Each structure stands twice: as C-alpha cells, then as structure tokens.
Coordinates of C-alpha atoms in Angstrom, one line a residue:
M1 CA -8.5 31.5 -23.3
H2 CA -8.6 32.4 -19.6
L3 CA -8.2 29.5 -17.2
K4 CA -9.2 29.7 -13.6
T5 CA -8.6 27.3 -10.7
V6 CA -11.2 26.7 -8.1
Q7 CA -10.4 25.4 -4.6
T8 CA -13.5 23.2 -4.4
P9 CA -12.9 19.6 -5.5
V10 CA -14.4 18.8 -8.9
A11 CA -15.9 15.5 -10.1
V12 CA -17.1 14.4 -13.5
V13 CA -19.8 11.7 -13.6
T14 CA -20.5 10.2 -17.0
G15 CA -24.0 8.8 -17.4
G16 CA -25.0 11.1 -14.6
S17 CA -28.4 12.2 -15.8
A18 CA -30.4 9.2 -14.5
G19 CA -30.2 6.0 -12.5
L20 CA -27.0 5.2 -10.6
G21 CA -25.0 8.0 -12.2
L22 CA -27.5 10.6 -11.0
C23 CA -27.4 9.1 -7.4
I24 CA -23.6 9.3 -7.5
A25 CA -23.6 12.9 -8.7
Q26 CA -26.1 13.8 -6.0
V27 CA -24.0 12.3 -3.2
L28 CA -20.8 13.9 -4.5
A29 CA -22.6 17.3 -4.7
A30 CA -23.8 16.8 -1.1
K31 CA -20.2 16.1 -0.1
G32 CA -19.1 19.5 -1.4
Y33 CA -17.9 18.6 -4.9
R34 CA -18.6 20.7 -8.0
V35 CA -20.1 18.0 -10.2
V36 CA -20.2 17.9 -14.0
I37 CA -22.9 15.6 -15.2
V38 CA -22.3 14.1 -18.6
G39 CA -24.8 12.6 -21.0
R40 CA -26.2 12.6 -24.5
D41 CA -29.6 14.1 -23.8
A42 CA -29.5 17.8 -22.9
D43 CA -33.1 17.8 -21.4
R44 CA -32.3 14.9 -19.1
I45 CA -29.1 16.5 -18.0
E46 CA -30.9 19.8 -17.2
K47 CA -33.6 18.0 -15.2
A48 CA -30.9 16.1 -13.3
C49 CA -29.0 19.3 -12.4
Q50 CA -32.3 20.9 -11.3
A51 CA -33.2 17.9 -9.1
I52 CA -29.8 17.9 -7.4
A53 CA -29.9 21.7 -6.9
S54 CA -33.3 21.3 -5.3
S55 CA -32.0 18.6 -3.0
L56 CA -29.1 20.7 -1.9
G57 CA -31.2 23.7 -0.9
G58 CA -30.6 27.4 -1.2
D59 CA -27.4 27.5 0.9
S60 CA -25.4 25.4 -1.6
V61 CA -25.6 27.5 -4.7
D62 CA -21.9 27.1 -5.4
N63 CA -22.3 23.3 -5.5
V64 CA -25.1 23.2 -8.1
P65 CA -24.0 20.7 -10.8
L66 CA -23.2 21.7 -14.3
G67 CA -24.3 19.7 -17.3
K68 CA -22.3 18.8 -20.4
T69 CA -23.6 16.9 -23.4
A70 CA -21.1 14.4 -24.9
D71 CA -21.0 11.0 -26.5
V72 CA -18.2 9.5 -24.5
T73 CA -17.5 6.8 -27.1
E74 CA -16.3 9.6 -29.4
S75 CA -12.7 10.8 -28.8
S76 CA -13.4 14.3 -30.2
E77 CA -16.4 14.9 -27.9
V78 CA -14.5 13.5 -24.8
G79 CA -11.6 15.9 -25.6
E80 CA -14.1 18.8 -25.7
L81 CA -15.6 17.7 -22.4
F82 CA -12.3 17.8 -20.5
R83 CA -11.2 21.0 -22.1
F84 CA -14.5 22.5 -20.8
V85 CA -13.7 21.2 -17.3
K86 CA -10.2 22.6 -17.4
T87 CA -11.4 26.0 -18.6
K88 CA -14.3 26.2 -16.2
F89 CA -12.6 24.9 -13.1
G90 CA -8.9 24.5 -13.8
R91 CA -8.8 21.2 -11.9
L92 CA -10.3 17.7 -11.7
D93 CA -10.3 15.5 -8.6
V94 CA -12.7 12.6 -9.4
L95 CA -13.8 10.8 -12.6
V96 CA -16.7 8.3 -12.3
N97 CA -17.2 6.2 -15.4
T98 CA -20.8 5.1 -15.1
V99 CA -21.8 4.7 -18.8
G100 CA -22.5 1.2 -19.7
T101 CA -25.0 -1.2 -21.4
S102 CA -26.2 -4.6 -20.3
D103 CA -27.2 -7.5 -22.5
R104 CA -29.2 -10.7 -22.8
G105 CA -28.7 -13.8 -25.0
L106 CA -26.6 -16.9 -25.6
L107 CA -23.0 -16.4 -26.7
E108 CA -23.5 -18.8 -29.6
N109 CA -25.9 -16.1 -31.0
L110 CA -23.9 -13.0 -30.1
A111 CA -23.6 -10.8 -33.2
Q112 CA -20.3 -9.0 -33.9
D113 CA -22.1 -5.7 -34.3
R114 CA -23.8 -6.1 -30.9
L115 CA -20.4 -7.0 -29.2
H116 CA -18.9 -3.9 -30.8
T117 CA -21.7 -1.7 -29.4
L118 CA -21.2 -3.2 -25.9
W119 CA -17.5 -2.7 -26.2
Q120 CA -17.8 0.9 -27.2
Q121 CA -20.2 1.8 -24.4
N122 CA -18.7 -0.3 -21.5
V123 CA -15.0 -0.2 -22.2
V124 CA -14.0 2.4 -24.8
S125 CA -16.1 5.1 -23.0
S126 CA -14.2 4.5 -19.8
L127 CA -10.8 4.3 -21.5
L128 CA -11.3 7.6 -23.4
C129 CA -12.5 9.6 -20.4
S130 CA -9.7 8.3 -18.3
Q131 CA -7.1 9.1 -20.9
Y132 CA -8.2 12.7 -21.2
A133 CA -8.7 13.1 -17.4
I134 CA -5.2 11.9 -16.5
P135 CA -3.3 15.2 -16.8
M136 CA -5.7 17.1 -14.4
L137 CA -6.0 14.1 -12.0
E138 CA -2.2 13.9 -11.8
T139 CA -2.1 17.5 -10.6
T140 CA -4.6 16.8 -7.8
G141 CA -3.7 13.2 -6.9
G142 CA -7.2 12.3 -8.0
V143 CA -9.4 9.2 -8.4
I144 CA -10.9 7.3 -11.2
V145 CA -13.8 4.9 -10.4
N146 CA -15.1 2.5 -13.1
I147 CA -18.5 1.0 -12.5
G148 CA -18.4 -2.6 -13.2
S149 CA -20.8 -5.4 -12.3
L150 CA -20.7 -8.9 -10.8
A151 CA -20.3 -9.8 -14.5
S152 CA -16.8 -8.2 -14.1
K153 CA -16.0 -11.1 -11.8
V154 CA -17.9 -14.1 -13.1
G155 CA -19.6 -15.2 -16.3
A156 CA -23.2 -16.1 -15.6
R157 CA -25.6 -17.5 -18.1
Y158 CA -27.9 -15.7 -20.5
I159 CA -26.2 -12.2 -20.3
G160 CA -25.0 -12.1 -23.9
G161 CA -21.8 -10.1 -24.4
Y162 CA -22.0 -8.4 -21.0
A163 CA -19.5 -10.6 -19.2
I164 CA -17.0 -10.2 -22.0
V165 CA -16.9 -6.4 -21.9
K166 CA -17.2 -6.1 -18.1
H167 CA -14.3 -8.6 -17.6
A168 CA -12.3 -6.4 -20.1
L169 CA -13.2 -3.3 -18.0
A170 CA -12.0 -5.1 -14.8
G171 CA -8.7 -5.9 -16.5
M172 CA -8.3 -2.4 -17.8
T173 CA -9.0 -1.0 -14.4
S174 CA -6.3 -3.2 -12.8
Q175 CA -3.7 -2.3 -15.4
M176 CA -4.5 1.4 -15.1
R177 CA -4.3 1.3 -11.3
L178 CA -0.8 -0.1 -11.5
E179 CA 0.4 2.2 -14.2
L180 CA -1.0 5.4 -12.6
K181 CA -0.2 4.7 -9.0
P182 CA 3.4 6.2 -9.3
R183 CA 1.7 9.4 -10.7
G184 CA -0.5 9.7 -7.6
I185 CA -3.8 8.7 -9.3
H186 CA -5.9 6.0 -7.7
V187 CA -8.0 3.8 -10.0
A188 CA -10.8 1.6 -8.6
L189 CA -13.5 -0.8 -9.8
V190 CA -16.9 -1.0 -8.1
S191 CA -18.8 -4.1 -9.1
P192 CA -22.4 -4.1 -7.8
G193 CA -25.0 -6.9 -8.3
P194 CA -28.4 -6.1 -9.8
I195 CA -29.6 -2.6 -9.0
R196 CA -33.2 -1.9 -8.4
R197 CA -35.0 -0.3 -11.3
A198 CA -38.6 0.5 -12.1
D199 CA -38.4 -1.5 -15.3
A200 CA -36.7 -4.6 -13.8
G201 CA -37.8 -7.7 -15.6
N202 CA -39.1 -5.8 -18.6
R203 CA -35.9 -4.2 -20.0
Y204 CA -34.9 -7.2 -22.2
T205 CA -38.2 -8.2 -23.7
Q206 CA -37.1 -7.5 -27.3
Q207 CA -33.9 -9.5 -26.8
L208 CA -35.6 -12.7 -25.6
N209 CA -36.5 -15.6 -27.9
E210 CA -37.5 -19.2 -27.7
N211 CA -33.9 -20.2 -26.9
L212 CA -33.9 -18.3 -23.6
P213 CA -35.7 -19.3 -20.4
D214 CA -37.9 -16.7 -18.7
Q215 CA -35.3 -16.1 -16.0
A216 CA -33.1 -14.5 -18.6
A217 CA -35.3 -11.4 -18.4
K218 CA -34.8 -11.1 -14.7
P219 CA -32.1 -8.9 -13.1
G220 CA -28.7 -10.5 -13.4
G221 CA -30.0 -13.1 -15.7
G222 CA -32.0 -14.6 -12.9
A223 CA -29.5 -14.1 -10.1
R224 CA -30.9 -15.0 -6.7
L225 CA -29.9 -11.7 -5.1
K226 CA -31.9 -8.9 -3.6
G227 CA -31.7 -5.8 -5.8
L228 CA -29.4 -3.1 -4.5
S229 CA -30.7 0.4 -4.1
P230 CA -28.9 2.9 -6.3
E231 CA -28.5 5.1 -3.2
R232 CA -26.6 2.3 -1.4
V233 CA -24.3 1.8 -4.4
A234 CA -23.7 5.5 -4.8
A235 CA -22.7 5.7 -1.1
A236 CA -20.3 2.8 -1.6
V237 CA -18.7 4.7 -4.6
V238 CA -18.1 7.8 -2.6
R239 CA -16.6 5.7 0.3
C240 CA -14.3 4.1 -2.4
I241 CA -13.2 7.6 -3.5
Q242 CA -12.6 8.8 0.1
R243 CA -10.7 5.7 1.2
R244 CA -9.0 5.0 -2.2
T245 CA -10.2 1.4 -2.1
P246 CA -9.0 -0.6 -5.1
D247 CA -11.9 -3.0 -5.6
V248 CA -15.5 -3.1 -4.2
V249 CA -17.9 -6.0 -4.7
M250 CA -21.6 -5.6 -3.7
P251 CA -23.1 -7.4 -1.9
G252 CA -19.8 -7.9 0.0
Y253 CA -20.5 -11.5 1.1
L254 CA -20.1 -12.6 -2.5
R255 CA -16.4 -11.7 -2.6
P256 CA -15.1 -14.9 -0.8
L257 CA -17.5 -17.0 -2.9
I258 CA -16.1 -15.4 -6.1
A259 CA -12.5 -16.1 -4.8
I260 CA -13.4 -19.7 -4.0
G261 CA -14.9 -20.1 -7.5
H262 CA -11.8 -18.8 -9.1
A263 CA -9.6 -21.1 -7.1
F264 CA -11.9 -24.2 -7.7
P265 CA -13.7 -23.8 -11.0
R266 CA -16.0 -26.8 -10.6
L267 CA -17.2 -25.4 -7.3
G268 CA -17.4 -22.0 -8.9
D269 CA -19.7 -23.3 -11.6
W270 CA -21.9 -25.0 -9.0
L271 CA -22.1 -21.7 -7.0
L272 CA -23.0 -19.8 -10.2
L273 CA -25.8 -22.2 -11.0
K274 CA -27.1 -22.0 -7.5
F275 CA -27.2 -18.2 -7.5
T276 CA -28.7 -18.0 -11.0
S277 CA -31.5 -20.6 -10.6
S278 CA -35.0 -19.8 -11.7
K279 CA -36.1 -19.2 -8.1
S280 CA -36.7 -15.6 -7.0
P281 CA -34.8 -14.1 -4.0
D282 CA -36.6 -13.8 -0.7

C-alpha cells in the first residue's frame, strides 16, 4: 500500500456531520486544515462536506473536507478510520472527539442498558479514537480535544447518566494529558454549557415522566444560562488547539464558581440549585 505525506495539517472531527462538530470542522477547514469528517450517516457526511466546500469558495479546493463513515464505538471501525487517514495523508495533527449523547431522568431510575449506551458514546468513542490516533499525533506533536460539558464539572439534577459519563471523560482527559505530554501530544477538555439548537426544549420529550418537573426538558436540565452558539464554541475549540490550553469552561465566568463549589460543597450545592432553578435565563 502506497503511503504519502502531505504538508498541510490534518484534523479528524468525529460527529462532524452536524451541530457543533460541523462548526468545528468548518472553522478548521477555514484555518487551512485538511479535515476528515466522521459519522455514521453517509448522506449527512456528504452534505456537510459540500456545505463546507461551498463556504470555503473556489480558491480552497485543496482544503475541501473528506468524509468517512464509522461507528466510533467499534474498535474495528475506528482502526479502519485511522488507517484511511494514514494512507490518504500520512499524518495527523488534530483529533476532536465530538461524539456524545445527553440524557434526562432521575438517577434512581437509571437503567443499566441506558448507562452502557451513554458510556459507549461519550467515553469509549473518545478513548478508542485517541488510542488509534496516538502514533500519528506523536509524530506531529499533535492535539486531542475532547468535548465535555458543564456536566463534566458538576452534577446537576435531572440529567440522568450524563454527569456520570462526562465526569469519566474529564478524568480520562486529565490522565491522558499527563501520560502523553512526554510524547509531545497535548490533550484538552472543552466543557461548554447548553448549546443553542433548533429543537431545544423538545429533545427529551420521550424521556420525561410524572417524576420529572417541566424544567428537566430545558437545556442543561433547566440551567439558567444563555445558550452558547455552536460557532462560539467551535472558535473556542480552535483557540484551545492553537494555544494548547488544557481545560476550557464556557461561559468562562462559571470556572471560579465551580472551583468554589468544589472547595465548599454546601455552597456548591446552593449555587447549582440557583443556576438550575425553574426560571428562564434573561
């Protein structure tokens, strides 16, 4: 098999066919990266690549993203994905693990099967992609960015198993950063609050029952925060890559409040209740 090495930096974005992943892929392509968009739906990937190509204009033909279908919770498919990247480009500079699934419900009702699904999609997917990416990233001194959530930092009410798996992702990211730093690879966690979506407030209708208040259906389980635009979060991810920042919390003013809450748990509980009341943000 003939391998070639391109000079242009290469980025892999999982979950890049829609939403935040698509925005991240678009910003990276605009910054000059050759981007590989990964997802499970070939049609959505093709449309995403076409949309980015259109936004880049005719002068940026070399930076048109490529699409690759893969279930990133399956080791064999992840292996094939990174063999494709190595064969096509001969290098990898950035991996952004965007795949993830949120949840709603009370922990006392969390089913084992549901937790397993959340674990596979939020933690295992990032672990597998990172493991397969390491050899190429070591060669380029590259960067891994895992997309977390405010649920990576605190455990709010009514979000089912989401805080469990996002806390696990945060721990995995920290451990991986320490282990890979001597090999020249930087590993970062970006933890945004609720991101604006067209279906905000309606995504979890099927998961709600008489045990949950109406606020559980709202972004962040009723968090009193203005929704972040995906474009703003994508720009923060790219800055994180460029500056090799270890940990990003959005909005930034929450970082000291989170730190205070960890130092003083009773105060932290009060702050969480304040920020997840049933009132809507201004």
